[in-house]
Tab-separated table of C-alpha atoms and ligand atoms in Angstrom:
chain	number	residue	atom	x	y	z
A	1	UNK	CA	-1.780	16.563	-2.388
A	2	UNK	CA	-1.436	18.782	-5.014
A	3	UNK	CA	-1.412	22.138	-3.192
A	4	UNK	CA	-1.867	25.453	-4.906
A	5	UNK	CA	0.749	27.972	-3.718
A	6	UNK	CA	-0.869	29.786	-0.994
A	7	UNK	CA	-0.504	33.241	-0.114
A	8	UNK	CA	-0.671	34.500	3.055
A	9	UNK	CA	-0.949	36.322	6.122
A	10	UNK	CA	2.276	37.436	7.880
A	11	UNK	CA	1.517	35.556	10.761
A	12	UNK	CA	0.604	32.364	8.422
A	13	UNK	CA	4.275	33.039	6.278
A	14	UNK	CA	5.710	33.451	9.711
A	15	UNK	CA	4.345	29.846	10.957
A	16	UNK	CA	5.145	28.371	7.730
A	17	UNK	CA	8.924	29.577	6.909
A	18	UNK	CA	9.817	28.442	10.675
A	19	UNK	CA	8.023	25.166	10.129
A	20	UNK	CA	9.853	24.568	7.013
A	21	UNK	CA	13.410	25.385	9.028
A	22	UNK	CA	12.335	23.643	12.067
A	23	UNK	CA	9.980	20.656	11.750
A	24	UNK	CA	11.296	17.462	10.231
A	25	UNK	CA	8.436	16.752	8.488
A	26	UNK	CA	7.931	12.502	7.455
A	27	UNK	CA	3.801	12.228	6.785
A	28	UNK	CA	3.071	15.254	4.494
A	29	UNK	CA	3.514	18.954	4.055
A	30	UNK	CA	0.605	20.504	3.368
A	31	UNK	CA	0.848	24.155	3.340
A	32	UNK	CA	-2.028	24.834	5.922
A	33	UNK	CA	-1.800	25.568	9.550
A	34	UNK	CA	-4.616	25.374	12.073
A	35	UNK	CA	-4.367	27.421	15.246
A	36	UNK	CA	-8.228	27.126	16.004
A	37	UNK	CA	-11.159	24.900	16.687
A	38	UNK	CA	-14.486	24.216	17.551
A	39	UNK	CA	-16.793	21.137	17.330
A	40	UNK	CA	-16.581	20.690	13.711
A	41	UNK	CA	-15.009	23.941	12.720
A	42	UNK	CA	-11.535	24.485	12.597
A	43	UNK	CA	-9.647	27.887	11.450
A	44	UNK	CA	-6.568	27.771	9.756
A	45	UNK	CA	-3.215	30.193	10.369
A	46	UNK	CA	-4.758	32.928	8.437
A	47	UNK	CA	-7.956	33.151	9.791
A	48	UNK	CA	-9.866	31.112	6.781
A	49	UNK	CA	-12.400	28.837	8.253
A	50	UNK	CA	-13.184	25.093	7.366
A	51	UNK	CA	-15.709	22.301	8.488
A	52	UNK	CA	-13.737	19.224	9.289
A	53	UNK	CA	-15.128	16.102	7.601
A	54	UNK	CA	-12.098	13.941	9.201
A	55	UNK	CA	-11.819	14.555	12.905
A	56	UNK	CA	-8.517	16.055	12.570
A	57	UNK	CA	-7.002	12.321	11.377
A	58	UNK	CA	-9.614	10.643	13.029
A	59	UNK	CA	-8.502	11.288	16.524
A	60	UNK	CA	-11.064	13.976	17.471
A	61	UNK	CA	-14.426	11.761	17.435
A	62	UNK	CA	-16.549	14.853	19.424
A	63	UNK	CA	-14.898	17.204	17.650
A	64	UNK	CA	-12.745	20.119	18.715
A	65	UNK	CA	-12.196	21.161	22.039
A	66	UNK	CA	-15.364	19.528	23.284
A	67	UNK	CA	-16.075	21.483	26.350
A	68	UNK	CA	-17.081	18.415	28.937
A	69	UNK	CA	-13.627	16.349	27.359
A	70	UNK	CA	-11.702	19.834	28.681
A	71	UNK	CA	-13.360	20.050	31.468
A	72	UNK	CA	-11.992	16.215	32.705
A	73	UNK	CA	-9.155	18.021	31.325
A	74	UNK	CA	-8.434	20.400	33.487
A	75	UNK	CA	-10.040	18.808	36.460
A	76	UNK	CA	-6.961	15.899	36.631
A	77	UNK	CA	-4.570	18.701	36.699
A	78	UNK	CA	-6.472	20.404	39.451
A	79	UNK	CA	-5.960	17.021	41.365
A	80	UNK	CA	-3.031	15.191	39.797
A	81	UNK	CA	-1.163	15.796	36.483
A	82	UNK	CA	0.995	12.538	36.234
A	83	UNK	CA	1.948	9.308	37.873
A	84	UNK	CA	4.436	6.791	37.767
A	85	UNK	CA	3.126	3.327	35.695
A	86	UNK	CA	4.629	1.734	38.823
A	87	UNK	CA	2.378	3.081	41.023
A	88	UNK	CA	-1.809	2.886	40.664
A	89	UNK	CA	-3.776	5.579	39.932
A	90	UNK	CA	-7.656	6.143	40.546
A	91	UNK	CA	-8.135	7.368	36.872
A	92	UNK	CA	-6.196	4.351	35.563
A	93	UNK	CA	-7.884	1.790	36.753
A	94	UNK	CA	-11.933	4.003	36.396
A	95	UNK	CA	-10.825	3.913	32.825
A	96	UNK	CA	-9.685	0.299	32.678
A	97	UNK	CA	-13.011	-0.866	34.336
A	98	UNK	CA	-14.850	0.799	31.810
A	99	UNK	CA	-13.310	-0.304	28.742
A	100	UNK	CA	-13.364	-4.046	29.444
A	101	UNK	CA	-17.350	-3.025	30.931
A	102	UNK	CA	-18.387	-1.459	27.188
A	103	UNK	CA	-15.782	-3.999	25.057
A	104	UNK	CA	-17.272	-6.925	23.280
A	105	UNK	CA	-17.090	-10.875	24.904
A	106	UNK	CA	-14.626	-11.756	27.406
A	107	UNK	CA	-12.519	-9.086	27.165
A	108	UNK	CA	-10.962	-7.981	30.699
A	109	UNK	CA	-7.204	-6.454	30.831
A	110	UNK	CA	-6.383	-3.039	29.379
A	111	UNK	CA	-2.140	-2.722	28.255
A	112	UNK	CA	-2.063	0.607	27.745
A	113	UNK	CA	0.364	2.501	25.436
A	114	UNK	CA	0.962	5.665	23.387
A	115	UNK	CA	-0.032	4.634	19.696
A	116	UNK	CA	-1.787	2.793	17.620
A	117	UNK	CA	2.198	0.974	16.493
A	118	UNK	CA	2.753	0.434	20.585
A	119	UNK	CA	-0.646	-0.723	21.200
A	120	UNK	CA	0.147	-3.480	17.860
A	121	UNK	CA	3.131	-4.351	19.499
A	122	UNK	CA	1.383	-4.796	22.644
A	123	UNK	CA	-0.703	-7.777	21.274
A	124	UNK	CA	2.326	-8.909	19.142
A	125	UNK	CA	3.863	-9.546	22.345
A	126	UNK	CA	0.808	-11.044	24.178
A	127	UNK	CA	0.341	-13.289	21.242
A	128	UNK	CA	3.758	-14.564	20.823
A	129	UNK	CA	4.056	-14.849	24.754
A	130	UNK	CA	0.870	-17.625	24.711
A	131	UNK	CA	0.880	-19.182	21.538
A	132	UNK	CA	4.615	-19.518	21.391
A	133	UNK	CA	4.545	-18.613	17.801
A	134	UNK	CA	6.078	-15.709	16.089
A	135	UNK	CA	4.452	-15.577	12.817
A	136	UNK	CA	1.038	-13.399	12.184
A	137	UNK	CA	-1.165	-13.422	9.471
A	138	UNK	CA	-1.953	-9.889	8.005
A	139	UNK	CA	-3.604	-8.316	4.730
A	140	UNK	CA	-2.855	-7.158	1.293
A	141	UNK	CA	-3.175	-3.324	2.117
A	142	UNK	CA	-3.194	-3.740	5.710
A	143	UNK	CA	-2.047	-0.646	7.834
A	144	UNK	CA	-1.077	-1.491	11.687
A	145	UNK	CA	1.940	1.224	11.753
A	146	UNK	CA	5.610	2.824	11.043
A	147	UNK	CA	7.438	1.401	13.887
A	148	UNK	CA	9.924	-1.746	13.323
A	149	UNK	CA	8.333	-3.981	14.204
A	150	UNK	CA	4.907	-3.314	12.937
A	151	UNK	CA	5.993	-2.621	9.354
A	152	UNK	CA	6.484	-6.124	9.060
A	153	UNK	CA	2.593	-5.756	8.959
A	154	UNK	CA	1.833	-2.869	7.190
A	155	UNK	CA	1.574	-3.235	3.660
A	156	UNK	CA	3.818	-1.182	1.354
A	157	UNK	CA	3.459	-0.879	-2.292
A	158	UNK	CA	6.296	-2.871	-3.807
A	159	UNK	CA	6.464	-0.173	-6.921
A	160	UNK	CA	7.222	2.774	-4.609
A	161	UNK	CA	11.350	3.133	-4.673
A	162	UNK	CA	10.247	6.161	-2.399
A	163	UNK	CA	7.725	4.190	-0.137
A	164	UNK	CA	8.182	4.128	3.885
A	165	UNK	CA	9.959	0.724	4.233
A	166	UNK	CA	12.954	1.663	1.044
A	167	UNK	CA	16.130	0.276	2.604
A	168	UNK	CA	14.800	-1.451	6.180
A	169	UNK	CA	14.361	-4.551	5.103
A	170	UNK	CA	17.057	-5.836	7.280
A	171	UNK	CA	14.584	-4.695	10.608
A	172	UNK	CA	11.530	-6.362	9.047
A	173	UNK	CA	9.880	-9.507	10.372
A	174	UNK	CA	8.829	-11.596	7.918
A	175	UNK	CA	4.854	-12.020	8.180
A	176	UNK	CA	2.397	-13.882	6.287
A	177	UNK	CA	0.387	-11.729	3.541
A	178	UNK	CA	-3.051	-12.618	2.253
A	179	UNK	CA	-5.251	-10.944	-0.299
A	180	UNK	CA	-7.691	-8.525	0.617
A	181	UNK	CA	-11.541	-8.508	1.378
A	182	UNK	CA	-11.380	-6.067	-1.486
A	183	UNK	CA	-14.856	-6.707	-2.896
A	184	UNK	CA	-14.789	-3.947	-5.485
A	185	UNK	CA	-11.704	-4.936	-6.788
A	186	UNK	CA	-11.682	-9.184	-5.887
A	187	UNK	CA	-7.979	-10.189	-5.753
A	188	UNK	CA	-9.751	-13.204	-7.030
A	189	UNK	CA	-11.916	-11.773	-9.977
A	190	UNK	CA	-15.096	-13.080	-8.002
A	191	UNK	CA	-18.256	-11.755	-6.817
A	192	UNK	CA	-19.161	-10.914	-4.117
A	193	UNK	CA	-22.914	-12.914	-4.459
A	194	UNK	CA	-21.369	-16.251	-5.509
A	195	UNK	CA	-17.629	-16.382	-3.663
A	196	UNK	CA	-18.386	-17.480	-0.517
A	197	UNK	CA	-15.599	-15.723	1.287
A	198	UNK	CA	-13.312	-17.118	-0.666
A	199	UNK	CA	-10.803	-14.955	0.317
A	200	UNK	CA	-11.218	-15.658	4.069
A	201	UNK	CA	-9.755	-19.649	3.395
A	202	UNK	CA	-6.080	-18.171	2.911
A	203	UNK	CA	-6.394	-17.580	6.627
A	204	UNK	CA	-6.522	-20.733	7.155
A	205	UNK	CA	-4.342	-21.502	4.578
A	206	UNK	CA	-1.277	-19.591	5.927
A	207	UNK	CA	-1.967	-20.809	9.497
A	208	UNK	CA	-1.489	-23.834	8.259
A	209	UNK	CA	1.403	-23.856	5.991
A	210	UNK	CA	2.283	-20.176	5.631
A	211	UNK	CA	4.426	-19.883	8.838
A	212	UNK	CA	8.212	-20.786	9.810
A	213	UNK	CA	8.105	-20.138	13.945
A	214	UNK	CA	5.227	-20.831	13.861
A	215	UNK	CA	1.753	-19.056	13.740
A	216	UNK	CA	1.065	-16.294	16.660
A	217	UNK	CA	-2.328	-14.815	15.292
A	218	UNK	CA	-4.225	-12.467	12.942
A	219	UNK	CA	-3.857	-8.919	12.367
A	220	UNK	CA	-6.852	-7.588	10.384
A	221	UNK	CA	-8.481	-4.126	10.485
A	222	UNK	CA	-12.512	-4.054	10.608
A	223	UNK	CA	-12.384	-1.615	7.244
A	224	UNK	CA	-9.045	-1.253	5.769
A	225	UNK	CA	-8.710	2.253	6.325
A	226	UNK	CA	-5.454	3.643	4.461
A	227	UNK	CA	-5.361	0.248	2.110
A	228	UNK	CA	-8.560	2.437	0.505
A	229	UNK	CA	-11.659	2.261	2.653
A	230	UNK	CA	-12.786	-0.840	2.688
A	231	UNK	CA	-15.628	-2.775	4.869
A	232	UNK	CA	-14.957	-6.267	5.435
A	233	UNK	CA	-17.566	-7.938	4.090
A	234	UNK	CA	-20.422	-9.525	6.066
A	235	UNK	CA	-19.366	-12.810	7.721
A	236	UNK	CA	-15.676	-12.360	6.684
A	237	UNK	CA	-14.759	-11.496	10.466
A	238	UNK	CA	-16.982	-14.330	11.844
A	239	UNK	CA	-15.157	-17.109	9.189
A	240	UNK	CA	-11.942	-15.764	10.570
A	241	UNK	CA	-12.337	-15.980	13.986
A	242	UNK	CA	-13.651	-19.643	13.706
A	243	UNK	CA	-10.701	-20.448	11.819
A	244	UNK	CA	-7.996	-18.944	14.353
A	245	UNK	CA	-10.821	-20.792	16.819
A	246	UNK	CA	-9.468	-23.937	14.771
A	247	UNK	CA	-5.952	-23.263	14.856
A	248	UNK	CA	-5.747	-22.311	18.482
A	249	UNK	CA	-4.442	-18.665	17.257
A	250	UNK	CA	-6.136	-15.520	18.249
A	251	UNK	CA	-7.858	-13.237	16.663
A	252	UNK	CA	-6.667	-9.590	16.881
A	253	UNK	CA	-8.777	-6.259	15.521
A	254	UNK	CA	-7.101	-3.254	14.448
A	255	UNK	CA	-9.464	-1.316	15.428
A	256	UNK	CA	-7.036	2.413	15.905
A	257	UNK	CA	-9.449	3.862	13.570
A	258	UNK	CA	-12.259	1.714	13.495
A	259	UNK	CA	-13.386	1.749	17.240
A	260	UNK	CA	-15.422	4.362	19.293
A	261	UNK	CA	-18.666	5.349	17.351
A	262	UNK	CA	-16.351	5.569	14.163
A	263	UNK	CA	-17.771	1.747	12.258
A	264	UNK	CA	-21.563	2.480	14.270
A	265	UNK	CA	-21.311	0.744	17.412
A	266	UNK	CA	-18.551	1.601	19.850
A	267	UNK	CA	-16.459	-1.539	18.959
A	268	UNK	CA	-16.214	-2.058	15.336
A	269	UNK	CA	-16.661	-6.288	16.344
A	270	UNK	CA	-19.577	-5.693	17.574
A	271	UNK	CA	-21.083	-4.680	13.997
A	272	UNK	CA	-19.411	-8.270	12.564
A	273	UNK	CA	-20.992	-9.927	15.847
A	274	UNK	CA	-17.454	-11.527	16.961
A	275	UNK	CA	-15.977	-11.304	19.841
A	276	UNK	CA	-12.300	-11.704	19.432
A	277	UNK	CA	-9.505	-12.204	21.339
A	278	UNK	CA	-7.921	-8.505	21.257
A	279	UNK	CA	-8.866	-5.461	19.939
A	280	UNK	CA	-5.643	-2.505	19.140
A	281	UNK	CA	-7.136	0.908	20.116
A	282	UNK	CA	-5.473	4.320	19.895
A	283	UNK	CA	-6.195	7.813	17.849
A	284	UNK	CA	-9.427	9.080	19.464
A	285	UNK	CA	-8.945	7.354	22.704
A	286	UNK	CA	-7.349	9.610	24.368
A	287	UNK	CA	-10.157	12.704	23.124
A	288	UNK	CA	-7.171	13.977	21.862
A	289	UNK	CA	-4.284	13.317	23.928
A	290	UNK	CA	-1.868	10.237	23.190
A	291	UNK	CA	-3.201	6.992	24.587
A	292	UNK	CA	-3.626	3.608	22.877
A	293	UNK	CA	-4.446	0.433	24.312
A	294	UNK	CA	-4.725	-2.895	23.725
A	295	UNK	CA	-7.318	-4.843	25.139
A	296	UNK	CA	-7.388	-8.310	25.846
A	297	UNK	CA	-9.286	-11.528	27.017
A	298	UNK	CA	-7.978	-13.094	30.113
A	299	UNK	CA	-5.894	-15.963	28.192
A	300	UNK	CA	-3.687	-13.509	26.448
A	301	UNK	CA	-2.817	-11.289	29.068
A	302	UNK	CA	0.730	-12.206	30.192
A	303	UNK	CA	3.791	-10.872	29.877
A	304	UNK	CA	7.243	-11.268	31.322
A	305	UNK	CA	7.898	-8.721	33.719
A	306	UNK	CA	9.450	-5.122	31.829
A	307	UNK	CA	8.892	-7.005	28.624
A	308	UNK	CA	6.432	-4.306	27.492
A	309	UNK	CA	5.278	-0.822	29.014
A	310	UNK	CA	5.995	2.903	28.292
A	311	UNK	CA	6.551	5.476	30.735
A	312	UNK	CA	3.638	7.936	30.137
A	313	UNK	CA	1.395	4.968	28.982
A	314	UNK	CA	-1.774	5.531	31.093
A	315	UNK	CA	-1.559	9.232	31.511
A	316	UNK	CA	-3.672	10.395	34.292
A	317	UNK	CA	-4.710	13.301	32.537
A	318	UNK	CA	-5.347	11.230	28.624
A	319	UNK	CA	-7.409	8.849	30.566
A	320	UNK	CA	-9.709	11.427	32.600
A	321	UNK	CA	-10.120	12.432	29.090
A	322	UNK	CA	-10.765	9.005	27.524
A	323	UNK	CA	-13.361	8.372	30.201
A	324	UNK	CA	-15.130	11.439	29.553
A	325	UNK	CA	-15.466	10.688	26.057
A	326	UNK	CA	-17.078	6.960	26.256
A	327	UNK	CA	-19.388	8.422	29.146
A	328	UNK	CA	-20.387	11.156	26.473
A	329	UNK	CA	-20.564	8.541	23.967
A	330	UNK	CA	-22.658	6.267	26.067
A	331	UNK	CA	-25.058	8.887	27.873
A	332	UNK	CA	-25.695	10.601	24.485
A	333	UNK	CA	-25.871	6.959	22.341
A	334	UNK	CA	-23.495	8.238	19.973
A	335	UNK	CA	-23.497	4.360	18.486
A	336	UNK	CA	-26.278	5.327	17.104
A	337	UNK	CA	-26.112	9.103	15.938
A	338	UNK	CA	-23.126	7.620	14.105
A	339	UNK	CA	-25.016	4.521	12.176
A	340	UNK	CA	-27.923	7.155	11.595
A	341	UNK	CA	-25.935	10.006	10.162
A	342	UNK	CA	-23.862	7.960	8.419
A	343	UNK	CA	-26.789	6.013	6.574
A	344	UNK	CA	-27.584	9.498	5.555
A	345	UNK	CA	-24.641	10.751	4.571
A	346	UNK	CA	-23.785	7.954	1.935
A	347	UNK	CA	-27.261	8.731	0.915
A	348	UNK	CA	-26.674	12.218	0.009
A	349	UNK	CA	-23.284	10.840	-1.727
A	350	UNK	CA	-24.735	8.361	-3.889
A	351	UNK	CA	-27.212	11.492	-4.526
A	352	UNK	CA	-24.240	12.918	-6.889
A	353	UNK	CA	-23.270	9.701	-8.237
A	354	UNK	CA	-25.777	9.960	-11.581
A	355	UNK	CA	-24.376	13.272	-12.378
A	356	UNK	CA	-20.599	12.851	-12.003
A	357	UNK	CA	-18.267	10.978	-14.148
A	358	UNK	CA	-15.770	10.077	-11.035
A	359	UNK	CA	-17.531	7.976	-8.422
A	360	UNK	CA	-17.381	4.476	-8.847
A	361	UNK	CA	-17.797	3.101	-5.614
A	362	UNK	CA	-19.551	4.559	-2.276
A	363	UNK	CA	-19.249	2.641	0.527
A	364	UNK	CA	-18.636	2.815	4.359
A	365	UNK	CA	-19.606	1.756	7.663
A	366	UNK	CA	-21.331	4.309	10.163
A	367	UNK	CA	-19.419	7.322	10.176
A	368	UNK	CA	-16.234	5.884	8.382
A	369	UNK	CA	-16.646	6.257	4.933
A	370	UNK	CA	-15.056	6.304	1.510
A	371	UNK	CA	-15.723	7.684	-2.382
A	372	UNK	CA	-13.765	5.659	-5.148
A	373	UNK	CA	-13.121	8.015	-7.589
A	374	UNK	CA	-12.626	6.439	-11.232
A	375	UNK	CA	-11.583	7.398	-14.793
A	376	UNK	CA	-13.977	4.584	-16.179
A	377	UNK	CA	-17.220	2.776	-14.376
A	378	UNK	CA	-16.233	-0.338	-16.215
A	379	UNK	CA	-12.539	-0.751	-15.933
A	380	UNK	CA	-12.132	0.872	-12.972
A	381	UNK	CA	-9.146	2.869	-14.086
A	382	UNK	CA	-8.295	4.487	-10.730
A	383	UNK	CA	-8.599	8.437	-10.712
A	384	UNK	CA	-5.883	8.923	-8.371
A	385	UNK	CA	-4.731	12.896	-10.224
A	386	UNK	CA	-8.606	13.515	-9.664
A	387	UNK	CA	-9.104	12.418	-6.541
A	388	UNK	CA	-6.157	14.620	-5.858
A	389	UNK	CA	-7.681	17.906	-7.068
A	390	UNK	CA	-10.965	16.848	-5.653
A	391	UNK	CA	-9.379	17.082	-2.280
A	392	UNK	CA	-7.730	20.690	-2.921
A	393	UNK	CA	-11.073	22.168	-4.388
A	394	UNK	CA	-12.490	20.704	-1.086
A	395	UNK	CA	-9.988	23.168	0.926
A	396	UNK	CA	-11.060	25.801	-1.584
A	397	UNK	CA	-14.745	25.259	-0.498
A	398	UNK	CA	-13.586	25.268	2.886
A	399	UNK	CA	-13.836	21.662	3.888
A	400	UNK	CA	-10.939	19.523	5.070
A	401	UNK	CA	-11.967	15.466	3.820
A	402	UNK	CA	-8.828	12.719	3.601
A	403	UNK	CA	-7.589	10.662	0.795
A	404	UNK	CA	-5.855	7.607	1.016
A	405	UNK	CA	-2.511	7.667	0.323
A	406	UNK	CA	-1.175	5.520	-2.791
A	407	UNK	CA	2.315	4.477	-0.650
A	408	UNK	CA	0.006	2.023	1.611
A	409	UNK	CA	-1.645	-0.295	-1.101
A	410	UNK	CA	-4.185	1.753	-2.464
A	411	UNK	CA	-4.149	3.653	-5.351
A	412	UNK	CA	-5.070	6.945	-3.834
A	413	UNK	CA	-8.320	7.854	-4.967
A	414	UNK	CA	-10.091	7.406	-2.499
A	415	UNK	CA	-11.719	10.235	-0.609
A	416	UNK	CA	-11.945	9.859	2.861
A	417	UNK	CA	-15.099	11.213	5.365
A	418	UNK	CA	-14.872	10.210	9.599
A	419	UNK	CA	-16.285	13.293	10.387
A	420	UNK	CA	-17.021	13.281	14.469
A	421	UNK	CA	-19.315	11.092	15.715
A	422	UNK	CA	-21.573	13.780	17.742
A	423	UNK	CA	-22.214	15.552	14.135
A	424	UNK	CA	-24.861	16.938	13.407
A	425	UNK	CA	-27.774	16.128	10.638
A	426	UNK	CA	-26.838	20.088	9.096
A	427	UNK	CA	-23.315	19.555	9.459
A	428	UNK	CA	-23.208	16.155	7.273
A	429	UNK	CA	-25.848	18.549	4.940
A	430	UNK	CA	-23.205	20.747	4.783
A	431	UNK	CA	-20.604	18.166	4.353
A	432	UNK	CA	-21.756	16.959	0.893
A	433	UNK	CA	-22.767	20.152	-0.570
A	434	UNK	CA	-19.279	20.978	-0.072
A	435	UNK	CA	-17.951	18.255	-1.580
A	436	UNK	CA	-20.597	18.249	-4.424
A	437	UNK	CA	-19.043	21.689	-5.106
A	438	UNK	CA	-15.685	20.573	-4.978
A	439	UNK	CA	-16.323	17.572	-7.238
A	440	UNK	CA	-18.512	19.590	-9.728
A	441	UNK	CA	-15.729	21.986	-9.919
A	442	UNK	CA	-13.438	19.989	-11.259
A	443	UNK	CA	-15.429	17.682	-13.599
A	444	UNK	CA	-15.889	20.771	-15.438
A	445	UNK	CA	-12.419	21.352	-15.667
A	446	UNK	CA	-11.012	17.683	-16.949
B	501	PLP	C1	-5.124	0.887	12.186
B	501	PLP	C2	-4.217	1.331	12.576
B	501	PLP	N1	-3.544	1.059	13.119
B	501	PLP	C3	-1.914	1.366	13.213
B	501	PLP	C4	-2.041	2.849	13.400
B	501	PLP	C5	-1.153	3.439	13.876
B	501	PLP	O1	-0.719	4.227	14.569
B	501	PLP	P1	-0.379	5.285	15.085
B	501	PLP	O2	0.049	6.593	14.128
B	501	PLP	O3	-0.649	6.165	16.272
B	501	PLP	O4	1.112	4.574	15.057
B	501	PLP	C6	-2.981	3.468	12.253
B	501	PLP	C7	-2.910	4.506	12.315
B	501	PLP	O5	-2.928	4.835	11.047
B	501	PLP	C8	-3.977	2.929	11.764
B	501	PLP	O6	-5.031	3.377	10.739
């Protein structure tokens, strides 16, 4: 992000200097440190307050320091703080049972891990064990993690010499990459009204003819997030699931971002009316603590002893936070809140469009919303630098938004909104108001 030189308080400057000296940074480096948060409000190391429209990297789906999640963490710490994964713990089982109850279809088994990428690898293990194949179908502009197995699934822009996979080719497993469902810029040059979801047919082709070592499964995000905040069009996941069933391979839906009311329902798959064989959960799953999971139907639940696992997977404190979060989401009907406020935000964003030169497309599901900025609505030339400036201007106005990264297949011109799913109407109105101010400021400067 274009990051204006900040002038810091003495404490803020000390944090910055020591961070530069001691922290090896590999996921961007914004000159902004946070040390206090409550709900959607967060304070930087200089004492400035911000409204957080992205749930702190879409991890805190209930906002900062949710009182009930916090209490569950304290209660668990008062009881027991760690249990080896070779033993049982009440809370690990309770959480698995609750996830299985809430999950779509016949999903029953919960394989715990610590990060999204590790959970994707869990799904790869389960799929390979059952099918005997080892090649996966994945999409252009996909993001599934940055471990050695998952970088083969994650798309990295070939033009990015500095991009995250440069020089690692010898470790990357070959996967079958096919066009994505980017309706605003259809890779097949078709129109949604008449395309008959032609891009989904590539799944069939790849499963039939694209593999070398046998197909093991199809892995997709329900809404491509890093790839440009692109929702799968209606019917696409259903069609792809049918193709998977015809080929007897699992559909693995990567809901690391999309689940837990982010796209409306508890699981994004529900929105698309599918019951996939596996779903990947991460990010928000631990209520802010590290926890992820592959959840699977019984026929994709076989592993060899000790072939997979992590010392801290299913940590009781993270499980307690997760369970408290899930119960709150159910009790307060946060799927409905996400749907309602998401709709409101889309409508308010649409009101900015007529007076804006840059807004090209507004799209989303629930509280997972992207605004694509373009220099020209006809040519759709991506407004990358402008998006960067808008993000910087948002910060000046006390608003934290996200932006798609150009490394992972996206152009870097989509502003992301993914606020806490217990957001109020007033907070949503304020987010769009601040964004509108930032957008107008940048447009006036062009
Ligand atoms: C869809 C998706 N899958 C997997 C991952 C990897 O998660 P983690 O960074 O926890 O490994 C991410 C992270 O952004 C993601 O967005």
